[in-house]
C-alpha cells in the first residue's frame, strides 16, 4: 500500500514539474463558455414542463484538477424580473383574510439551478451570498425598506417557499455532467407555468471551492400558436376581443337552440 | 384531454369543463336561470383564478340567456320596455362594479369579497326560497288552495313618483325601483360573474308584482345585455375574459339547457323551487366552509398589476 502511494506521489510531482513551466509560459487562465442551440424556445398549448439542455465548455482547464473532479459548474436559468406582492392570510372573526403584505421589486419569476454536486459541497455559504447565487441567496429588494427586518425576512422566506412549491424555483443536483475534460452538459427544469420573456442563462465555474469565472447567454421563452395569438389579441386589441367574445357567445346560444331544441 | 387556457394560463381537462357546462346548463334550463351563480364557484373550485372565473362566467351567461330568450320570444313572454329600463340601470351598476372589482383586485381582497358576496346572497336567496317552497308543498299536501298574489295589493314601491306604463307586464309603476333593481343586478353581475337571474326573478315577482310568465323572459333579455356589457368592460380593463374557457362551457351549457328545460316540465313548480333552493344553499355552504377552514397556504403571491 505504502509503496503504491509513494509511486503516485512521484508521478504527481513529475507531472507538476512538467506543467508548471508550460503554465508559466502561456499563463492562460481558466474560463467557461456556454452555448444555447437556439435563442428562443416556444411553448405550445400542451406544455407541461420540460428539461432544457445547455452545453458548455471549460477553457484551458488544468488536466490534473479536472481529473480529480475539483472543477464544479453551476448553471442557472433566471426568468425575467417582476415586482411581486406577497400576502399573508390571518383570521379575522373566524374568516381568513389577506391582511399583511410586502411588495418586492425585481423578483426573478423563475429560477432553475443545475449543479455538479450539492450546493453545500461546492463552496461555502459566503461565496454564494457574494455571488447572490442560488434560490436562497437571491437578494429580494423590498419596495418599502422601512418595514422591520423580521417582517421582510418572513415574507422573503414565504416568497421563496411559494416559488419552490410551484416549481418555478428548482434545483437539479447532478444536473451538470462533464462529458469530457472540457465539455459539460447542464439540464435545467422549465416548470409548466414558466414565465414568458427574456431568460438569462448563467454558468459559474468553481475550482476547488473558489469562484473562477462566469459566463452568460440569453434565451427568449415565448408562447406560440393559437393560444399566443389569443393572448396577444386579448391584451393589444382588448375591445375587439371583448366584442368577439360576446358575438361568439350569442352565436353559440343561437346555434345551441337550433341544434338541441326540445320544444 | 388537456387544453391550455390562454388567459388563465393553466392546463385543464376539456371533458371536465364540458361536463361542468352541461350540468349547469341542464340545471339552468330546468330552473330558468342563467347558471352563472353555479359556473363561477365551480370554476373557482377547479382552480381557475377568481378574477378570470368571474369575467368568463359573465361571457358564458350570454350564451345560455340568448338560448333561453329565443324560446320566450317565440311564446311572446317578454316585456321589451321593462327589460330596456332594467338594462339602463344595469349599465350604470355594472360600470360601478367594474371599478370596485379593479380596486379590490389591487388591494388583494377580491377573492374574499367574491366569496363573501356569494355566501351572503346565495345563503339568503336559497334560504328564503326553501322556506317558501316548503310552505307551498305543505299547503298543497294538506289540500288547501295555494295562496295567490292578490291583485290590487300595493306596497310602498307603488307610491313612488315618475310612473311609467309597461303594457306587456300590465304594470304601472315608478321607474325608480326598476332602475335601482337593474343597477343592483348590474353591480353583482360585474363582481360575481352572474347574470343575476336568481335575484331578478324573485324581485320582479315579489317587489314589482310582474306576472310570473313574463318574468323569466324579461329577466333573461336584460341579462344578455348586462353580461355582454360586463364581458366587454372586463375584457378591456382587466383582460380576464378567457374565450377558450368560455366557449367550452357554452358548448356544454347550451346542449344541457335544452334537455334541462324538458326535464323541468315534468316537475311541479314548488318541487322545482325547493330543489333549486337546496342547490343554491349547497353552493353557499361549500363557499362558506372555505372561508373558515385554515387554508393550506397562508401566503400567496401575485404579480403587481401592469395595468
XYZ file of C-alpha atoms in Angstrom:
570
model
C 0.000 0.000 0.000
C 2.630 2.445 1.085
C 4.641 1.608 -1.961
C 1.787 2.492 -4.327
C 1.093 5.751 -2.592
C 4.694 6.738 -2.891
C 4.597 5.844 -6.569
C 1.537 8.031 -7.126
C 3.156 10.934 -5.380
C 6.193 10.542 -7.517
C 4.127 10.752 -10.676
C 2.275 13.709 -9.307
C 5.494 15.524 -8.630
C 6.887 14.804 -12.058
C 3.654 15.968 -13.693
C 3.747 19.122 -11.691
C 7.265 19.670 -12.818
C 6.157 19.262 -16.423
C 3.107 21.514 -16.121
C 4.457 24.421 -14.165
C 6.938 25.633 -16.804
C 4.290 25.293 -19.517
C 1.882 27.356 -17.456
C 4.474 29.951 -16.751
C 4.950 30.381 -20.480
C 1.319 30.786 -21.588
C -0.390 31.897 -18.342
C -3.768 31.092 -19.779
C -6.487 31.490 -17.161
C -9.383 29.102 -16.963
C -12.629 30.253 -18.498
C -16.132 28.990 -19.096
C -18.430 29.298 -22.081
C -21.991 28.187 -22.588
C -23.885 27.805 -25.798
C -27.571 27.522 -26.494
C -28.686 25.676 -29.575
C -31.431 28.245 -30.019
C -32.045 31.715 -28.658
C -35.761 31.225 -28.342
C -37.981 28.473 -27.010
C -41.658 28.298 -27.918
C -44.235 26.918 -25.542
C -47.252 25.347 -27.147
C -50.702 24.572 -25.795
C -49.838 21.259 -24.221
C -46.709 22.474 -22.425
C -46.378 20.567 -19.172
C -42.826 21.426 -18.241
C -39.606 20.339 -19.911
C -35.903 19.945 -19.412
C -33.680 22.444 -21.154
C -30.194 21.276 -22.037
C -27.371 23.767 -22.124
C -23.920 22.789 -23.356
C -20.778 24.471 -22.201
C -17.060 24.113 -22.143
C -14.145 24.953 -19.897
C -11.316 26.893 -21.450
C -7.788 25.935 -20.536
C -8.743 23.508 -17.805
C -5.936 22.161 -15.705
C -5.989 18.442 -16.598
C -4.925 17.472 -13.130
C -7.687 19.427 -11.387
C -10.158 18.097 -13.927
C -9.095 14.516 -13.297
C -9.571 14.972 -9.571
C -13.075 16.354 -10.176
C -12.215 19.597 -8.463
C -13.934 21.716 -11.102
C -17.540 22.466 -10.288
C -20.087 24.147 -12.503
C -23.385 25.734 -11.524
C -25.804 26.719 -14.269
C -28.743 28.997 -13.557
C -31.667 29.863 -15.792
C -33.208 33.020 -14.431
C -36.628 34.288 -15.538
C -37.469 37.926 -16.184
C -37.654 40.086 -13.032
C -41.050 41.437 -11.944
C -42.475 43.147 -8.890
C -44.334 40.663 -6.674
C -46.752 41.138 -3.801
C -46.636 38.522 -1.034
C -49.750 38.435 1.111
C -50.378 36.666 4.393
C -53.793 35.447 5.471
C -54.867 35.942 9.052
C -58.026 35.130 10.916
C -60.472 37.995 11.341
C -63.694 36.968 13.131
C -63.023 33.385 12.087
C -62.638 34.248 8.401
C -59.281 34.005 6.646
C -58.452 37.401 5.188
C -55.390 38.704 3.336
C -54.029 41.097 5.910
C -50.308 41.856 5.802
C -48.421 42.182 2.566
C -44.955 43.011 1.358
C -44.009 44.125 -2.141
C -40.679 43.086 -3.628
C -39.137 44.674 -6.666
C -37.400 42.754 -9.430
C -38.044 39.236 -8.225
C -36.991 36.663 -10.859
C -40.202 34.999 -11.996
C -38.392 31.675 -12.212
C -35.010 30.377 -11.094
C -33.768 26.939 -12.110
C -30.395 25.736 -10.904
C -28.345 22.772 -12.101
C -25.133 21.785 -10.328
C -22.398 19.184 -10.480
C -22.704 18.427 -6.770
C -24.915 19.509 -3.846
C -24.534 23.275 -3.378
C -23.067 22.963 0.118
C -20.260 20.732 -1.224
C -19.114 23.176 -3.897
C -18.220 26.234 -1.877
C -19.088 27.902 1.417
C -22.312 29.879 2.030
C -20.496 33.208 1.996
C -19.354 32.967 -1.603
C -22.912 32.121 -2.666
C -24.075 35.236 -0.869
C -21.454 37.372 -2.586
C -22.403 35.983 -5.986
C -26.079 36.110 -4.992
C -26.262 32.607 -6.397
C -28.922 30.047 -5.541
C -32.614 30.495 -4.831
C -31.964 31.144 -1.137
C -29.341 33.797 -1.872
C -31.066 35.995 -4.451
C -31.461 39.419 -2.989
C -35.119 40.419 -2.838
C -35.452 44.173 -2.770
C -38.438 45.222 -0.630
C -40.356 48.173 -2.077
C -40.826 49.617 1.383
C -37.452 49.457 3.097
C -38.959 50.916 6.262
C -40.510 47.601 7.311
C -38.919 45.703 10.155
C -36.163 43.240 9.156
C -38.098 40.390 10.796
C -41.160 41.082 8.622
C -39.078 41.366 5.466
C -37.274 38.131 6.356
C -40.571 36.345 6.971
C -42.087 37.424 3.644
C -38.879 36.724 1.720
C -38.872 33.164 3.066
C -42.547 32.774 2.174
C -41.878 34.083 -1.328
C -39.083 31.533 -1.920
C -41.166 28.753 -0.424
C -44.180 29.534 -2.682
C -41.957 29.771 -5.757
C -40.348 26.429 -4.924
C -43.755 24.825 -4.288
C -44.991 25.841 -7.752
C -41.811 24.514 -9.353
C -40.676 27.937 -10.510
C -37.611 27.839 -8.263
C -35.945 24.474 -8.683
C -32.628 22.819 -8.044
C -31.228 19.922 -10.040
C -28.295 18.454 -8.164
C -26.189 16.421 -10.552
C -27.814 18.228 -13.450
C -24.408 19.320 -14.724
C -22.276 16.490 -16.079
C -18.831 16.596 -17.593
C -18.800 14.772 -20.919
C -15.062 15.182 -21.326
C -12.386 17.228 -19.670
C -13.675 20.387 -21.360
C -17.231 19.718 -22.272
C -20.201 19.721 -19.906
C -23.921 19.405 -20.257
C -26.418 21.127 -17.908
C -30.062 20.185 -17.590
C -32.327 22.839 -16.070
C -36.015 22.333 -15.454
C -38.659 24.507 -17.055
C -41.818 24.500 -14.925
C -45.188 24.074 -16.681
C -46.009 27.666 -15.743
C -42.618 29.045 -16.803
C -42.991 32.776 -17.457
C -42.579 34.103 -20.958
C -39.943 36.725 -21.649
C -36.183 37.037 -21.723
C -34.460 34.465 -19.547
C -30.812 34.659 -18.639
C -28.677 31.537 -18.561
C -25.562 31.904 -16.426
C -22.783 29.428 -15.760
C -20.426 29.702 -12.779
C -17.111 27.908 -12.651
C -15.558 26.886 -9.349
C -12.155 25.351 -8.828
C -11.577 23.619 -5.505
C -14.286 25.736 -3.919
C -13.058 29.021 -5.366
C -15.100 31.054 -7.813
C -13.196 31.467 -11.072
C -15.416 32.827 -13.788
C -18.943 33.408 -15.009
C -20.473 33.339 -18.465
C -23.992 34.129 -19.602
C -26.334 33.850 -22.542
C -29.868 34.980 -23.218
C -32.873 32.904 -24.048
C -36.279 34.097 -25.127
C -39.213 31.962 -23.977
C -42.416 32.700 -25.791
C -45.802 31.164 -26.287
C -46.550 30.030 -29.773
C -49.516 29.092 -31.847
C -53.192 29.663 -31.375
C -53.050 30.348 -27.613
C -50.422 33.009 -28.005
C -52.454 34.759 -30.698
C -55.444 34.828 -28.353
C -53.345 36.163 -25.503
C -51.870 38.891 -27.728
C -55.231 39.932 -29.131
C -56.763 39.981 -25.633
C -54.083 42.406 -24.481
C -53.461 44.508 -27.575
C -56.959 44.709 -29.031
C -58.948 44.199 -25.876
C -62.073 45.985 -27.117
C -62.309 43.915 -30.301
C -61.565 40.810 -28.248
C -64.490 41.625 -25.939
C -66.810 42.180 -28.912
C -65.650 38.878 -30.377
C -66.277 37.052 -27.070
C -69.826 38.460 -26.950
C -70.545 37.617 -30.582
C -69.249 34.085 -30.063
C -71.480 33.648 -27.014
C -74.570 34.923 -28.853
C -73.875 32.716 -31.850
C -73.343 29.676 -29.622
C -76.589 30.383 -27.773
C -78.500 30.688 -31.038
C -76.896 27.595 -32.613
C -77.408 25.629 -29.421
C -81.106 26.375 -29.578
C -81.297 25.395 -33.264
C -79.445 22.130 -32.759
C -80.738 20.940 -29.399
C -84.237 22.487 -29.255
C -86.714 20.290 -27.477
C -89.954 22.312 -27.709
C -57.620 15.555 -22.883
C -55.749 18.582 -21.658
C -56.126 22.034 -23.110
C -54.167 25.168 -22.327
C -56.265 28.192 -21.447
C -54.560 31.238 -22.947
C -55.762 33.832 -20.422
C -55.985 31.716 -17.264
C -52.557 30.325 -18.299
C -53.136 26.833 -16.959
C -53.817 23.434 -18.465
C -57.203 21.911 -17.742
C -59.184 18.879 -18.806
C -61.644 19.620 -21.637
C -64.083 16.906 -20.586
C -64.312 18.164 -17.017
C -65.202 21.619 -18.360
C -67.707 20.230 -20.887
C -69.380 18.176 -18.162
C -69.415 21.195 -15.872
C -71.038 23.301 -18.604
C -73.574 20.596 -19.450
C -74.528 20.002 -15.813
C -75.004 23.698 -15.124
C -76.796 24.137 -18.470
C -79.174 21.308 -17.558
C -79.986 22.928 -14.219
C -80.324 26.378 -15.756
C -82.716 25.058 -18.383
C -84.678 23.250 -15.685
C -84.990 26.233 -13.372
C -84.981 29.076 -15.909
C -81.890 30.792 -14.521
C -78.655 31.715 -16.316
C -76.485 29.441 -14.211
C -73.719 31.985 -13.645
C -74.066 31.610 -9.889
C -73.103 27.943 -10.272
C -70.474 28.241 -13.019
C -68.316 30.845 -11.283
C -67.953 28.959 -7.948
C -67.385 25.688 -9.829
C -64.574 27.296 -11.825
C -63.060 28.626 -8.608
C -63.235 25.128 -7.079
C -61.455 23.924 -10.247
C -58.543 26.290 -9.501
C -59.322 28.902 -12.147
C -58.257 32.270 -10.670
C -61.396 34.021 -9.334
C -60.872 37.142 -11.464
C -60.912 35.025 -14.627
C -63.758 32.814 -13.395
C -65.916 35.910 -12.880
C -65.236 37.566 -16.249
C -65.537 34.297 -18.152
C -68.691 33.370 -16.245
C -70.290 36.613 -17.449
C -69.351 35.714 -21.015
C -70.822 32.216 -20.687
C -74.087 33.571 -19.252
C -74.723 35.417 -22.558
C -74.927 32.147 -24.473
C -77.403 30.447 -22.159
C -79.520 33.620 -21.918
C -79.692 34.036 -25.714
C -80.756 30.434 -25.989
C -83.499 30.988 -23.403
C -84.706 34.358 -24.728
C -85.266 32.905 -28.203
C -87.841 30.467 -26.875
C -89.522 33.185 -24.792
C -89.713 35.491 -27.807
C -91.486 32.759 -29.695
C -94.026 32.454 -26.880
C -94.372 36.236 -26.543
C -93.497 36.204 -22.838
C -91.050 39.087 -22.955
C -91.596 42.751 -21.965
C -89.089 44.708 -24.062
C -89.888 48.048 -22.431
C -89.450 46.752 -18.876
C -86.297 44.951 -19.989
C -84.982 48.182 -21.532
C -85.428 50.201 -18.326
C -83.838 47.438 -16.247
C -80.980 47.419 -18.719
C -80.389 51.187 -18.410
C -79.993 50.687 -14.659
C -77.865 47.604 -15.287
C -75.304 49.534 -17.338
C -74.851 52.088 -14.527
C -74.484 49.396 -11.856
C -72.139 47.318 -13.956
C -69.808 50.277 -14.607
C -69.595 50.926 -10.869
C -68.990 47.245 -10.214
C -66.050 47.073 -12.610
C -64.285 49.898 -10.767
C -64.872 48.226 -7.399
C -63.593 44.962 -8.933
C -60.342 46.525 -10.181
C -59.877 48.348 -6.866
C -60.346 45.192 -4.770
C -58.007 43.293 -7.060
C -55.247 45.824 -6.420
C -55.938 45.569 -2.700
C -55.708 41.760 -2.742
C -59.205 41.424 -1.285
C -61.027 40.440 -4.475
C -61.208 36.701 -3.794
C -62.517 37.249 -0.295
C -65.106 39.781 -1.438
C -66.374 37.479 -4.205
C -66.696 34.570 -1.767
C -68.437 36.695 0.866
C -70.932 38.089 -1.659
C -71.693 34.578 -2.860
C -72.158 33.199 0.629
C -74.427 36.052 1.747
C -76.528 36.285 -1.425
C -76.856 32.591 -2.163
C -77.478 31.858 1.515
C -80.251 34.456 1.753
C -81.951 33.695 -1.553
C -81.624 29.943 -1.071
C -82.947 30.111 2.491
C -85.962 32.263 1.576
C -86.798 30.076 -1.398
C -86.550 26.896 0.648
C -88.910 28.217 3.351
C -91.375 29.465 0.731
C -91.387 26.263 -1.306
C -91.701 24.008 1.768
C -94.700 26.033 2.892
C -96.208 25.705 -0.577
C -95.567 21.940 -0.609
C -97.220 21.602 2.827
C -100.200 23.653 1.700
C -100.820 21.508 -1.385
C -100.416 18.311 0.638
C -102.995 19.425 3.206
C -105.367 20.136 0.351
C -105.613 23.913 0.788
C -105.581 26.054 -2.329
C -102.231 27.771 -2.855
C -102.277 31.403 -1.793
C -102.152 33.502 -4.921
C -100.989 37.059 -5.202
C -103.966 39.329 -4.557
C -104.341 41.776 -7.407
C -104.641 45.415 -6.427
C -102.486 44.840 -3.405
C -99.998 47.706 -3.313
C -96.858 48.280 -1.296
C -94.628 51.337 -0.760
C -92.928 50.808 -4.118
C -96.135 51.690 -5.893
C -96.334 55.067 -4.172
C -93.064 56.361 -5.697
C -93.181 59.127 -8.356
C -92.154 59.051 -12.067
C -94.612 56.345 -13.034
C -94.365 54.527 -16.321
C -96.688 52.088 -18.046
C -95.423 48.633 -19.070
C -98.129 47.122 -21.252
C -96.818 43.586 -21.711
C -96.480 43.255 -17.935
C -99.802 45.010 -17.216
C -97.901 47.275 -14.871
C -97.992 50.978 -13.973
C -95.078 51.653 -11.697
C -92.372 54.208 -10.849
C -89.127 53.839 -12.844
C -87.017 54.412 -9.706
C -87.256 50.847 -8.287
C -86.901 49.384 -11.790
C -83.699 51.341 -12.454
C -82.452 50.579 -8.937
C -83.067 46.855 -9.351
C -81.287 46.917 -12.716
C -78.337 48.783 -11.209
C -78.052 46.351 -8.287
C -78.080 43.365 -10.621
C -75.540 45.037 -12.925
C -73.222 45.627 -9.973
C -73.449 41.970 -8.912
C -73.010 40.847 -12.494
C -69.657 42.556 -12.826
C -68.343 41.485 -9.410
C -69.761 37.963 -9.238
C -69.858 36.970 -12.905
C -73.537 36.165 -12.667
C -76.453 37.256 -14.803
C -78.389 37.877 -11.622
C -81.481 35.891 -12.616
C -81.662 34.245 -9.209
C -82.228 37.680 -7.655
C -84.011 39.362 -10.555
C -86.751 36.724 -10.817
C -87.923 36.866 -7.177
C -87.524 40.662 -7.110
C -89.702 41.156 -10.188
C -92.331 38.784 -8.833
C -92.474 39.857 -5.202
C -91.433 43.524 -5.300
C -92.735 44.801 -8.644
C -95.554 42.245 -8.959
C -94.747 41.455 -12.578
C -96.801 38.494 -13.864
C -94.739 35.312 -13.448
C -94.988 34.250 -17.102
C -93.288 37.463 -18.325
C -90.626 37.474 -15.607
C -88.193 34.850 -16.859
C -88.129 36.032 -20.473
C -87.704 39.675 -19.468
C -85.027 38.860 -16.920
C -83.094 36.771 -19.453
C -83.431 39.566 -22.029
C -81.835 42.165 -19.805
C -79.223 39.670 -18.554
C -77.939 39.200 -22.132
C -77.088 42.873 -22.389
C -75.853 43.379 -18.837
C -73.480 40.432 -19.100
C -72.428 41.467 -22.612
C -71.535 44.883 -21.225
C -69.776 43.290 -18.230
C -67.814 40.996 -20.547
C -66.736 43.913 -22.695
C -65.610 46.045 -19.768
C -63.760 43.145 -18.106
C -62.063 42.400 -21.428
C -60.872 45.989 -21.828
C -59.972 46.917 -18.232
C -58.791 43.645 -16.680
C -58.088 41.341 -19.695
C -59.616 38.494 -17.718
C -62.065 37.024 -20.262
C -60.835 33.609 -21.376
C -62.625 32.964 -24.632
C -61.447 29.341 -24.906
C -62.712 28.526 -21.416
C -65.986 30.351 -22.081
C -66.556 28.533 -25.359
C -66.086 25.061 -23.841
C -68.526 25.925 -21.049
C -71.054 27.359 -23.520
C -70.883 24.327 -25.791
C -71.699 22.057 -22.861
C -74.170 24.571 -21.459
C -76.454 25.180 -24.456
C -76.801 21.448 -25.036
C -77.579 20.768 -21.389
C -80.052 23.684 -21.168
C -82.463 22.312 -23.747
C -82.589 18.892 -22.058
C -82.963 20.572 -18.687
C -85.905 22.649 -19.898
C -87.657 19.457 -20.957
C -86.928 17.728 -17.655
C -88.210 20.798 -15.817
C -91.634 20.482 -17.419
C -92.219 17.167 -15.662
C -91.692 18.597 -12.163
C -94.185 20.756 -10.282
C -93.381 24.414 -9.568
C -92.871 24.168 -5.825
C -90.821 20.960 -6.105
C -88.638 22.703 -8.650
C -88.175 25.701 -6.376
C -87.335 23.510 -3.373
C -84.696 21.667 -5.395
C -83.203 24.918 -6.688
C -83.174 26.301 -3.140
C -81.270 23.255 -1.880
C -78.768 23.596 -4.708
C -78.216 27.299 -4.029
C -77.761 26.598 -0.305
C -75.291 23.796 -1.009
C -73.079 26.148 -3.067
C -73.302 28.797 -0.336
C -72.303 26.332 2.399
C -69.401 24.969 0.349
C -68.062 28.504 -0.175
C -68.626 29.384 3.476
C -66.594 26.386 4.626
C -63.651 27.596 2.519
C -63.762 30.946 4.282
C -63.396 29.403 7.732
C -61.172 26.388 7.140
C -57.463 27.079 7.591
C -56.025 27.396 4.080
C -53.164 25.054 3.140
C -51.006 28.077 2.359
C -51.234 31.228 4.390
C -49.048 33.086 1.918
C -49.965 33.937 -1.627
C -48.089 35.652 -4.425
C -49.475 37.963 -7.029
C -47.745 39.881 -9.738
C -48.055 43.592 -9.239
C -50.520 44.602 -11.934
C -49.061 46.038 -15.071
C -52.397 47.565 -15.955
